[in-house]
Every structure is written in structure tokens, then in C-alpha cells.
CSV table of C-alpha atoms and ligand atoms in Angstrom, one decimal:
chain,number,residue,atom,x,y,z
A,1204,MET,CA,0.1,0.1,0.0
A,1205,ASN,CA,1.3,3.6,-0.8
A,1206,LEU,CA,2.3,5.6,2.1
A,1207,PRO,CA,1.5,8.3,3.6
A,1208,LEU,CA,-2.2,7.5,3.3
A,1209,ASN,CA,-4.1,10.1,1.3
A,1210,TYR,CA,-7.0,8.8,-0.8
A,1211,ASP,CA,-10.8,9.5,-1.8
A,1212,PHE,CA,-13.5,6.9,-1.5
A,1213,LEU,CA,-16.2,7.0,-3.2
A,1214,ALA,CA,-19.6,4.8,-3.2
A,1215,PRO,CA,-23.5,4.9,-4.0
A,1216,ARG,CA,-25.5,7.1,-1.8
A,1217,LYS,CA,-27.8,4.5,-0.6
A,1218,ILE,CA,-27.2,0.7,-0.9
A,1219,VAL,CA,-30.3,-1.6,-0.3
A,1220,PHE,CA,-29.3,-5.2,0.2
A,1221,GLY,CA,-31.4,-8.2,0.4
A,1222,TRP,CA,-33.1,-11.3,-0.9
A,1223,GLY,CA,-36.3,-10.1,-2.4
A,1224,ARG,CA,-35.8,-6.2,-1.7
A,1225,ARG,CA,-36.9,-5.2,-5.2
A,1226,CYS,CA,-40.2,-5.0,-3.7
A,1227,GLU,CA,-39.1,-1.5,-2.3
A,1228,VAL,CA,-38.1,-0.1,-5.7
A,1229,GLY,CA,-40.9,2.7,-5.7
A,1230,VAL,CA,-40.3,3.9,-2.3
A,1231,LEU,CA,-36.5,4.2,-2.8
A,1232,ALA,CA,-37.5,5.8,-6.3
A,1233,ARG,CA,-39.6,8.7,-4.9
A,1234,SER,CA,-36.3,10.1,-3.4
A,1235,LEU,CA,-34.9,10.4,-6.8
A,1236,GLY,CA,-38.0,12.1,-8.6
A,1237,GLN,CA,-41.3,11.3,-10.5
A,1238,ARG,CA,-40.6,9.8,-13.8
A,1239,ALA,CA,-38.1,7.1,-14.3
A,1240,PHE,CA,-36.3,6.0,-17.6
A,1241,LEU,CA,-36.4,2.2,-17.6
A,1242,ILE,CA,-33.4,0.5,-19.2
A,1243,SER,CA,-33.4,-3.5,-19.3
A,1244,GLY,CA,-30.8,-5.9,-19.7
A,1245,LEU,CA,-32.7,-8.7,-18.9
A,1246,PRO,CA,-34.1,-11.4,-22.0
A,1247,ALA,CA,-37.3,-11.1,-22.9
A,1248,ASP,CA,-38.7,-14.4,-21.0
A,1249,VAL,CA,-37.4,-13.2,-17.7
A,1250,GLY,CA,-37.5,-9.1,-18.5
A,1251,SER,CA,-41.4,-8.9,-19.1
A,1252,GLY,CA,-42.3,-10.1,-15.3
A,1253,VAL,CA,-39.6,-8.3,-13.5
A,1254,LEU,CA,-40.0,-4.9,-15.4
A,1255,GLY,CA,-44.2,-5.4,-15.2
A,1256,GLU,CA,-43.4,-6.0,-11.2
A,1257,ILE,CA,-40.9,-2.7,-11.0
A,1258,THR,CA,-43.4,-0.8,-13.3
A,1259,THR,CA,-46.5,-1.3,-10.9
A,1260,LEU,CA,-44.3,-0.3,-7.6
A,1261,LEU,CA,-43.1,2.8,-9.0
A,1262,GLU,CA,-46.5,3.8,-10.6
A,1263,LYS,CA,-48.0,3.0,-6.8
A,1264,GLU,CA,-46.0,5.1,-5.5
A,1265,GLY,CA,-46.7,8.1,-8.1
A,1266,ILE,CA,-43.7,7.9,-10.4
A,1267,ALA,CA,-44.4,7.6,-14.3
A,1268,ALA,CA,-42.3,4.4,-15.8
A,1269,ALA,CA,-41.3,5.2,-19.3
A,1270,PRO,CA,-39.4,2.3,-21.1
A,1271,LEU,CA,-36.6,3.7,-23.0
A,1272,THR,CA,-34.5,0.9,-24.3
A,1273,ALA,CA,-33.5,-2.8,-23.7
A,1274,ILE,CA,-29.5,-4.2,-24.1
A,1275,LEU,CA,-28.3,-7.7,-24.5
A,1276,HIS,CA,-25.1,-6.9,-25.6
A,1277,GLU,CA,-21.9,-4.7,-23.8
A,1278,PRO,CA,-22.9,-0.9,-25.0
A,1279,GLU,CA,-21.4,0.5,-28.0
A,1280,VAL,CA,-20.8,4.0,-29.1
A,1281,ALA,CA,-24.0,3.5,-31.3
A,1282,ASP,CA,-26.2,2.4,-28.4
A,1283,VAL,CA,-25.3,5.3,-26.5
A,1284,ASP,CA,-25.9,8.1,-29.1
A,1285,ALA,CA,-28.8,6.8,-30.1
A,1286,GLY,CA,-30.2,6.3,-26.6
A,1287,SER,CA,-29.4,9.6,-25.7
A,1288,ALA,CA,-31.0,10.8,-28.6
A,1289,ALA,CA,-34.2,9.3,-27.7
A,1290,LEU,CA,-34.0,10.5,-24.1
A,1291,ARG,CA,-33.1,13.8,-25.3
A,1292,ARG,CA,-36.7,13.7,-27.1
A,1293,GLU,CA,-38.2,13.4,-23.7
A,1294,GLY,CA,-36.8,16.6,-22.4
A,1295,PRO,CA,-35.1,15.3,-19.4
A,1296,GLY,CA,-34.9,17.5,-16.6
A,1297,ALA,CA,-35.4,17.9,-12.8
A,1298,GLY,CA,-37.3,15.0,-11.7
A,1299,ASP,CA,-36.1,12.7,-13.9
A,1300,PHE,CA,-33.8,9.5,-13.3
A,1301,LEU,CA,-32.7,6.6,-15.0
A,1302,LEU,CA,-33.5,2.9,-13.5
A,1303,ALA,CA,-31.4,0.2,-15.0
A,1304,VAL,CA,-32.1,-3.5,-14.1
A,1305,GLY,CA,-30.1,-5.8,-15.9
A,1306,GLY,CA,-26.3,-6.4,-15.9
A,1307,GLY,CA,-22.9,-4.4,-16.5
A,1308,ALA,CA,-24.4,-3.7,-19.8
A,1309,ALA,CA,-27.4,-2.4,-18.7
A,1310,ILE,CA,-26.4,-0.5,-15.8
A,1311,ASP,CA,-23.2,1.1,-17.7
A,1312,LEU,CA,-25.5,2.1,-20.6
A,1313,ALA,CA,-27.9,4.2,-18.2
A,1314,LYS,CA,-24.9,5.7,-16.6
A,1315,ALA,CA,-23.6,6.8,-20.3
A,1316,LEU,CA,-27.0,8.1,-21.3
A,1317,ALA,CA,-27.4,9.8,-17.7
A,1318,ALA,CA,-24.6,12.0,-18.7
A,1319,MET,CA,-25.0,12.0,-22.4
A,1320,ALA,CA,-28.7,13.2,-22.6
A,1321,VAL,CA,-28.0,16.6,-20.6
A,1322,GLY,CA,-24.9,17.4,-22.4
A,1323,ASP,CA,-24.1,18.8,-25.6
A,1324,PRO,CA,-26.2,17.6,-28.0
A,1325,SER,CA,-23.7,17.8,-31.0
A,1326,THR,CA,-21.4,15.4,-29.7
A,1327,SER,CA,-20.8,11.9,-29.6
A,1328,VAL,CA,-20.3,9.8,-26.3
A,1329,VAL,CA,-16.7,9.3,-28.3
A,1330,ASP,CA,-15.6,12.6,-27.7
A,1331,TYR,CA,-16.0,11.7,-23.6
A,1332,LEU,CA,-14.1,8.4,-23.5
A,1333,GLU,CA,-11.1,8.2,-22.3
A,1334,GLY,CA,-7.7,8.1,-24.7
A,1335,VAL,CA,-9.9,8.3,-27.7
A,1336,GLY,CA,-11.8,11.1,-29.4
A,1337,ARG,CA,-11.5,14.8,-28.0
A,1338,GLY,CA,-11.1,14.2,-24.4
A,1339,LEU,CA,-14.4,16.2,-23.6
A,1340,LYS,CA,-15.3,16.6,-19.6
A,1341,ILE,CA,-18.8,16.0,-18.5
A,1342,ALA,CA,-20.3,19.6,-17.8
A,1343,ASN,CA,-23.8,19.3,-17.0
A,1344,PRO,CA,-24.6,17.0,-13.7
A,1345,PRO,CA,-25.9,13.8,-15.1
A,1346,LEU,CA,-29.3,12.6,-14.3
A,1347,PRO,CA,-29.6,10.5,-11.1
A,1348,VAL,CA,-29.1,6.5,-11.3
A,1349,LEU,CA,-30.8,3.8,-9.6
A,1350,ALA,CA,-29.0,0.8,-10.4
A,1351,MET,CA,-30.6,-3.1,-9.9
A,1352,PRO,CA,-28.1,-5.5,-11.1
A,1353,THR,CA,-29.5,-9.0,-12.1
A,1354,THR,CA,-26.1,-10.5,-12.4
A,1355,ALA,CA,-23.1,-11.0,-10.2
A,1356,GLY,CA,-20.4,-9.9,-12.0
A,1357,THR,CA,-19.3,-6.6,-12.8
A,1358,GLY,CA,-20.2,-4.4,-9.9
A,1359,ALA,CA,-21.3,-1.5,-12.2
A,1360,GLU,CA,-24.0,-0.7,-9.5
A,1361,ALA,CA,-21.4,1.0,-7.3
A,1362,THR,CA,-18.4,2.2,-10.0
A,1363,LYS,CA,-18.3,5.4,-11.7
A,1364,ASN,CA,-17.4,4.7,-14.9
A,1365,ALA,CA,-19.8,3.5,-18.1
A,1366,VAL,CA,-17.6,0.9,-20.5
A,1367,ILE,CA,-18.4,1.4,-23.8
A,1368,SER,CA,-17.3,-0.5,-27.2
A,1369,SER,CA,-16.3,0.3,-30.8
A,1370,TYR,CA,-15.5,-2.4,-33.2
A,1371,ASP,CA,-14.5,-0.4,-36.0
A,1372,PRO,CA,-12.3,1.5,-34.9
A,1373,PRO,CA,-11.7,-0.7,-32.4
A,1374,PHE,CA,-11.6,0.3,-28.8
A,1375,LYS,CA,-13.3,-0.5,-25.8
A,1376,LYS,CA,-12.9,2.7,-23.2
A,1377,SER,CA,-14.6,4.0,-19.9
A,1378,LEU,CA,-16.7,7.2,-19.6
A,1379,ARG,CA,-15.5,8.1,-16.4
A,1380,ASP,CA,-16.8,10.9,-13.7
A,1381,ASP,CA,-17.7,10.5,-9.9
A,1382,ARG,CA,-21.0,11.7,-10.6
A,1383,LEU,CA,-21.8,8.5,-13.0
A,1384,MET,CA,-21.8,6.7,-9.6
A,1385,PRO,CA,-25.3,5.6,-9.0
A,1386,GLN,CA,-27.3,7.2,-6.7
A,1387,ILE,CA,-29.0,3.9,-5.4
A,1388,ALA,CA,-27.9,0.3,-5.8
A,1389,LEU,CA,-30.6,-1.8,-5.2
A,1390,VAL,CA,-29.2,-5.4,-5.1
A,1391,ASP,CA,-31.5,-8.1,-4.8
A,1392,PRO,CA,-29.9,-11.5,-5.0
A,1393,GLU,CA,-32.9,-13.1,-5.9
A,1394,LEU,CA,-32.7,-11.6,-9.4
A,1395,THR,CA,-29.9,-13.6,-10.4
A,1396,VAL,CA,-31.4,-17.3,-9.7
A,1397,SER,CA,-32.2,-17.4,-13.5
A,1398,VAL,CA,-28.8,-16.6,-14.6
A,1399,PRO,CA,-27.4,-19.9,-16.6
A,1400,PRO,CA,-24.2,-21.7,-15.0
A,1401,ALA,CA,-21.7,-20.3,-17.7
A,1402,VAL,CA,-22.6,-16.8,-17.4
A,1403,THR,CA,-22.8,-17.1,-13.3
A,1404,ALA,CA,-19.3,-18.6,-13.4
A,1405,ALA,CA,-17.6,-16.1,-16.0
A,1406,SER,CA,-19.3,-13.0,-14.3
A,1407,GLY,CA,-18.4,-14.4,-10.8
A,1408,MET,CA,-14.9,-15.0,-12.0
A,1409,ASP,CA,-15.0,-11.3,-12.9
A,1410,ALA,CA,-16.1,-10.0,-9.4
A,1411,ILE,CA,-13.5,-12.2,-8.3
A,1412,THR,CA,-10.5,-10.8,-10.5
A,1413,GLN,CA,-12.1,-7.2,-9.5
A,1414,LEU,CA,-11.2,-8.0,-5.9
A,1415,PHE,CA,-7.7,-9.3,-6.5
A,1416,GLU,CA,-6.8,-6.9,-9.0
A,1417,SER,CA,-8.1,-3.6,-6.7
A,1418,TYR,CA,-6.3,-5.3,-3.6
A,1419,LEU,CA,-3.0,-5.5,-5.4
A,1420,SER,CA,-3.1,-2.3,-7.5
A,1421,ASN,CA,-0.5,0.3,-7.4
A,1422,ARG,CA,-3.8,2.3,-6.4
A,1423,ALA,CA,-4.5,0.2,-3.6
A,1424,ARG,CA,-5.9,1.8,-0.8
A,1425,PRO,CA,-7.4,0.8,2.9
A,1426,ILE,CA,-10.9,0.6,2.4
A,1427,PRO,CA,-11.1,-1.1,-0.9
A,1428,GLN,CA,-8.8,-3.8,0.3
A,1429,ALA,CA,-10.8,-4.4,3.4
A,1430,LEU,CA,-13.7,-4.8,1.2
A,1431,ALA,CA,-11.6,-7.2,-1.1
A,1432,GLU,CA,-10.9,-8.9,1.7
A,1433,GLN,CA,-14.4,-9.6,2.7
A,1434,GLY,CA,-15.6,-10.1,-0.9
A,1435,LEU,CA,-13.0,-12.7,-1.6
A,1436,GLY,CA,-13.9,-14.4,1.4
A,1437,LEU,CA,-17.7,-14.8,0.5
A,1438,ALA,CA,-17.0,-15.2,-3.1
A,1439,ILE,CA,-14.1,-17.7,-3.1
A,1440,PRO,CA,-16.0,-20.5,-1.4
A,1441,ALA,CA,-19.6,-19.6,-2.9
A,1442,ILE,CA,-18.9,-19.3,-6.9
A,1443,ALA,CA,-18.9,-23.2,-7.5
A,1444,GLU,CA,-22.2,-23.7,-5.5
A,1445,ALA,CA,-23.8,-20.8,-7.5
A,1446,VAL,CA,-22.7,-22.3,-10.7
A,1447,GLU,CA,-24.1,-25.9,-9.7
A,1448,ASN,CA,-27.2,-25.2,-7.5
A,1449,PRO,CA,-28.3,-21.7,-9.0
A,1450,GLN,CA,-31.4,-21.8,-6.7
A,1451,SER,CA,-29.1,-21.3,-3.4
A,1452,GLN,CA,-29.7,-18.6,-1.6
A,1453,PRO,CA,-26.8,-18.4,0.5
A,1454,ALA,CA,-24.5,-18.7,-2.4
A,1455,ARG,CA,-26.2,-16.2,-4.7
A,1456,GLU,CA,-26.6,-13.9,-2.0
A,1457,ALA,CA,-22.9,-14.2,-1.3
A,1458,MET,CA,-22.0,-13.6,-5.0
A,1459,ALA,CA,-23.9,-10.5,-5.0
A,1460,HIS,CA,-22.4,-9.1,-2.1
A,1461,ALA,CA,-19.2,-9.9,-3.1
A,1462,THR,CA,-19.8,-8.4,-6.6
A,1463,LEU,CA,-21.2,-5.2,-5.0
A,1464,LEU,CA,-18.0,-5.0,-2.8
A,1465,SER,CA,-15.7,-5.4,-5.8
A,1466,GLY,CA,-17.3,-2.5,-7.6
A,1467,MET,CA,-16.7,0.0,-4.7
A,1468,ALA,CA,-13.2,-1.8,-4.7
A,1469,LEU,CA,-12.2,-1.1,-8.1
A,1470,ALA,CA,-14.1,2.2,-8.4
A,1471,ASN,CA,-11.5,3.4,-5.7
A,1472,SER,CA,-8.3,1.5,-6.4
A,1473,GLY,CA,-8.4,0.6,-10.0
A,1474,LEU,CA,-7.4,-2.7,-11.2
A,1475,GLY,CA,-4.6,-4.4,-13.0
A,1476,LEU,CA,-3.2,-6.6,-15.8
A,1477,ALA,CA,-6.4,-8.9,-16.3
A,1478,HIS,CA,-8.8,-6.1,-16.8
A,1479,GLY,CA,-6.1,-4.6,-19.1
A,1480,VAL,CA,-6.1,-7.1,-21.6
A,1481,ALA,CA,-9.8,-8.1,-21.1
A,1482,PRO,CA,-11.0,-5.2,-23.4
A,1483,ALA,CA,-8.5,-6.3,-25.9
A,1484,LEU,CA,-10.1,-9.4,-26.2
A,1485,GLY,CA,-13.5,-8.0,-26.5
A,1486,ILE,CA,-13.0,-5.6,-29.5
A,1487,HIS,CA,-10.5,-7.9,-31.3
A,1488,CYS,CA,-12.1,-11.3,-30.8
A,1489,ARG,CA,-15.6,-10.5,-29.0
A,1490,VAL,CA,-14.7,-12.3,-25.8
A,1491,PRO,CA,-17.2,-11.1,-23.4
A,1492,HIS,CA,-16.0,-9.2,-20.4
A,1493,GLY,CA,-16.5,-11.8,-17.5
A,1494,ALA,CA,-14.8,-15.0,-19.7
A,1495,ALA,CA,-11.7,-12.4,-20.9
A,1496,CYS,CA,-11.2,-11.9,-16.9
A,1497,ALA,CA,-11.8,-15.2,-15.8
A,1498,LEU,CA,-9.2,-16.2,-18.4
A,1499,MET,CA,-6.4,-13.7,-17.4
A,1500,LEU,CA,-6.8,-14.3,-13.7
A,1501,PRO,CA,-4.2,-16.9,-12.8
A,1502,ALA,CA,-1.8,-15.3,-15.3
A,1503,ALA,CA,-2.1,-12.0,-13.9
A,1504,LEU,CA,-1.5,-13.3,-10.4
A,1505,LYS,CA,1.6,-15.2,-11.7
A,1506,ALA,CA,3.0,-12.2,-13.3
A,1507,ASN,CA,2.8,-10.0,-9.7
A,1508,ARG,CA,3.4,-12.5,-7.7
A,1509,GLU,CA,7.2,-11.2,-6.8
A,1510,VAL,CA,5.9,-7.8,-6.3
A,1511,ARG,CA,2.9,-8.5,-4.3
A,1512,GLN,CA,4.3,-11.5,-2.2
A,1513,ALA,CA,2.9,-10.4,1.0
A,1514,GLU,CA,-0.5,-9.3,-0.4
A,1515,LEU,CA,-0.8,-12.7,-1.8
A,1516,ALA,CA,0.0,-14.2,1.3
A,1517,ARG,CA,-2.2,-12.3,3.5
A,1518,LEU,CA,-5.0,-13.2,1.0
A,1519,CYS,CA,-3.9,-17.1,1.5
A,1520,GLN,CA,-4.2,-16.8,5.4
A,1521,ILE,CA,-7.6,-15.2,5.1
A,1522,LEU,CA,-8.9,-17.5,2.2
A,1523,TYR,CA,-7.5,-20.8,3.1
A,1524,ASP,CA,-5.8,-20.4,6.9
A,1525,ARG,CA,-2.3,-20.9,6.0
A,1526,ASN,CA,0.3,-19.6,7.6
A,1527,PRO,CA,1.6,-16.8,5.6
A,1528,ALA,CA,5.2,-17.2,6.9
A,1529,ALA,CA,5.0,-20.7,5.1
A,1530,GLY,CA,7.1,-20.5,1.7
A,1531,ASP,CA,4.5,-22.4,-0.5
A,1532,CYS,CA,1.6,-19.9,0.4
A,1533,VAL,CA,1.4,-17.9,-2.8
A,1534,ASP,CA,2.3,-21.2,-4.8
A,1535,PHE,CA,-0.9,-22.9,-3.0
A,1536,LEU,CA,-3.2,-19.5,-3.6
A,1537,ILE,CA,-2.5,-19.5,-7.3
A,1538,GLU,CA,-3.1,-23.1,-7.5
A,1539,GLN,CA,-6.2,-23.1,-5.4
A,1540,ILE,CA,-7.4,-20.2,-8.0
A,1541,GLU,CA,-6.6,-22.4,-11.1
A,1542,ILE,CA,-8.7,-25.5,-9.7
A,1543,LEU,CA,-11.5,-23.2,-9.1
A,1544,CYS,CA,-11.4,-22.1,-12.4
A,1545,ASP,CA,-11.7,-25.6,-13.7
A,1546,ARG,CA,-14.3,-26.3,-11.3
A,1547,VAL,CA,-16.7,-23.7,-12.9
A,1548,LYS,CA,-15.6,-24.7,-16.4
A,1549,VAL,CA,-14.4,-21.2,-17.4
A,1550,PRO,CA,-12.1,-20.9,-20.4
A,1551,ARG,CA,-8.4,-20.9,-19.7
A,1552,ARG,CA,-6.8,-20.7,-22.9
A,1553,LEU,CA,-6.7,-18.0,-25.4
A,1554,ARG,CA,-7.5,-20.7,-28.0
A,1555,ASP,CA,-10.6,-21.6,-26.3
A,1556,VAL,CA,-12.2,-18.4,-26.6
A,1557,GLY,CA,-11.4,-18.2,-30.5
A,1558,VAL,CA,-8.2,-16.2,-30.5
A,1559,ARG,CA,-5.9,-16.6,-33.2
A,1560,ARG,CA,-2.4,-16.5,-32.7
A,1561,GLU,CA,-1.5,-13.8,-35.1
A,1562,GLN,CA,-4.0,-11.7,-33.1
A,1563,ILE,CA,-1.5,-11.3,-30.1
A,1564,PRO,CA,0.1,-8.3,-31.0
A,1565,ASP,CA,-3.0,-6.4,-31.5
A,1566,LEU,CA,-4.1,-7.6,-28.1
A,1567,VAL,CA,-0.5,-6.2,-26.7
A,1568,LYS,CA,-1.4,-3.1,-28.5
A,1569,SER,CA,-5.2,-2.6,-27.4
A,1570,SER,CA,-4.2,-3.5,-23.7
A,1571,ARG,CA,-2.6,-0.5,-22.6
A,1572,GLY,CA,-5.7,1.4,-20.9
A,1573,ARG,CA,-6.3,2.7,-17.6
A,1574,SER,CA,-6.6,-0.7,-15.9
A,1575,MET,CA,-3.2,-1.8,-17.0
A,1576,SER,CA,-1.8,1.2,-15.5
A,1577,GLY,CA,-2.5,0.1,-12.1
A,1578,ASN,CA,-1.0,-3.2,-12.4
A,1579,PRO,CA,1.7,-3.2,-9.7
A,1580,ARG,CA,4.1,-4.8,-12.1
A,1581,ALA,CA,4.9,-3.0,-15.3
A,1582,LEU,CA,5.3,-5.3,-18.2
A,1583,THR,CA,7.1,-4.3,-21.5
A,1584,ASP,CA,5.2,-5.1,-24.8
A,1585,ALA,CA,7.6,-8.2,-25.1
A,1586,GLU,CA,6.8,-9.5,-21.7
A,1587,LEU,CA,3.1,-8.9,-22.1
A,1588,HIS,CA,3.5,-10.7,-25.7
A,1589,ALA,CA,5.3,-13.8,-24.2
A,1590,LEU,CA,2.8,-14.0,-21.4
A,1591,LEU,CA,-0.2,-14.2,-23.9
A,1592,GLU,CA,2.0,-16.5,-25.9
A,1593,GLU,CA,2.2,-18.8,-22.7
A,1594,ILE,CA,-1.6,-19.1,-22.2
A,1595,TYR,CA,-2.4,-19.1,-25.9
B,179,FE2,FE1,-14.6,-6.9,-14.4
């Protein structure tokens, strides 16, 4: 950890967590305004029931519920620009807010629309993304966001960025501003029981990766580290149960809570190598974010083991009750993570997710975003290339 201590800590204004607590959405939303624009990330078969329930609860509190858009893929520039144009036509203003119910895609889209619908109408979100476009800053205060996650993975309900993709030209970058942090995170783990096993595994490993990477990051801070220790202590024993027994309330609760903690941890500490490479895998090879992070996690831990020996040993003590002074503690931790990856059946090699070997140079080039800058060990292009070859 960097000394002397000097940090900010950002979190949603209100976190409401608990099984079945989606029934409180109307009362909670009343504190944000009178008109809710709904963004759904749910597949149609599940979505209609949940959205109907939410709409009824909002209307009961005198809040008009206006369905704005549905999104079933990671949001792209075109989605944000079309969505903000549609929202502008509604004349957004005081008393309006966005309500996102879905995974990270829907919540990130809501955050981006909350900012873009009240910004300069002549510009695209590209101009506000990190490292691309014109580097514009969000001027007007974004509309408030109420986030209801339905997957346990990205932690987007507790982060201050929206990840936006483009395939031509290829980039995956963040729109970032403290004011994009949702005002209310309403986390009802019951909403995650319908998530299929493969998505539960990949999104759960994303949360675990976020907890590890924020803990080890060169921007690590004490509050996020405490959250990460707790989050890993919940998620590591629960993920296999959530995958293998989707109805398990304790496992779904543990994963949803660990994910929420991972969002706050990453929003305040940054990430590392796995999240550096994941966007490159997304834009060049269409690998979903969770699968990409899951695939990269063991390699990222190995790459940082020498420079984060003490932190990894401490986690091994917390997670597996091993003496941190024992010489094999870090080896044991990494081995356990690899066993867990195999147990929940996430992809382990680049070739398993459709990467072609000749794409590795492009992956190296596209991995140099903000996440990579948080990695405790700086890797040269040649070192990153060799690492990717090793897991090909
Ligand atoms: Fe992630």
C-alpha cells in the first residue's frame, strides 16, 4: 500500500441489499424523482415479469415509468448515441432519473445516457471516452441513476465509469466521472437465480478478478482492501455452489454481495493486468468481459507474485487459513484459483475463446488502458506478448 495515506472514497449514496428487496424499488425511487426511464438488460422471457413488477411498484408511488431501451450486449458507441437522442426527445430535466435493471451492460448504458442526454447535443459519447475522441469532460450534472443488478459480476452498480465498446475502429474505453456513481444500488440477489451456469461462472470470476486486482493495484487503498478481503472471503467458497446449484440462496447472496464490494473496490483502487487485456479480447476477438477476466486471472496473479508476495500471502491466510510465513503460501493460493477456474468451467486458454495466434500483437497494443496502469508490475510489450503466448 502506498504511504503516506491520502485517498478519496466514493460509493453509492444508498445501498439497499437483500433477498426480495426489489419490492422496495418504488419507495426508494421516490427520493430520486417522479419520472423513471427504464433500461432493461434482461432477456424477454425473464424481463417482462420483472419489468412489469417494477413498473407497478413505481406507479404505486406516483412515479411515471417510461421504458427507454433494452440492451443484451455490451454497450457500443451507437447504442449510447441513439439512446441519448431518444432520451433528449423526452426533454429530460429535474425530477427525471434512470432506472437500470440488468447486468453491467444495462447499468453502464444507463450511466452513459444519464450524462449524455443532458450534455452537448452535437457530440458523440466518443468525445468523452478516455484515450479516444476529443477528451471532453462531462459538464452538466448527469441525471440520477438507480441500479438494480441482475447478474453478479461487474459491480457496475457501485462504480463511477461506463465501459463503451467500438469495433470499427476497435476500442473499449470508459466514460468516467465521479457523478456517474449510481445514487441508489438496489441489490436483490434473488434476481440472479435465473442466470445460467456459464454466465454465473464467468461473471462471478469477473468479480473475483476485480477483488484481487483492486487489492494488489498500485493504487490500492485501505477501505477498498478491507472490502476486497471480505468479498474474496465470500466469493471463493460460494462461486461453485452458485454455478452448480443456481437456486442456492446463500451462494447467490454471497456472490451478489462480493460483487457489490468489488465494484466499490475497483472504483476507488483501480485494477490491473487482467482488466487491461480483457477489453482487447473484447474488441478484437469478441470475448465477453467476464470470460476474458476469468481467463486472464491466473496469469495476472503469476505475473505479479514477486512484487505482491506479502499481499498474496495475507489473502492465502484469510482464504485458506495457511500460515503466511510458509514458503509455499502464494503457490498454494494460485493453484487453488486455477482449480476453482476448472471447477466452474471458465475458459483457460486464449485458443478456447477463438483467439488466433496472429492476433496477439493487436491484443498487446490494445491492452494499454487505465486498468493496465494500475498493475503493480509494469510489463513491456515483449513481456506481455510472451505472457499471452504462454496462455495461448
Ligand atoms: Fe470486470
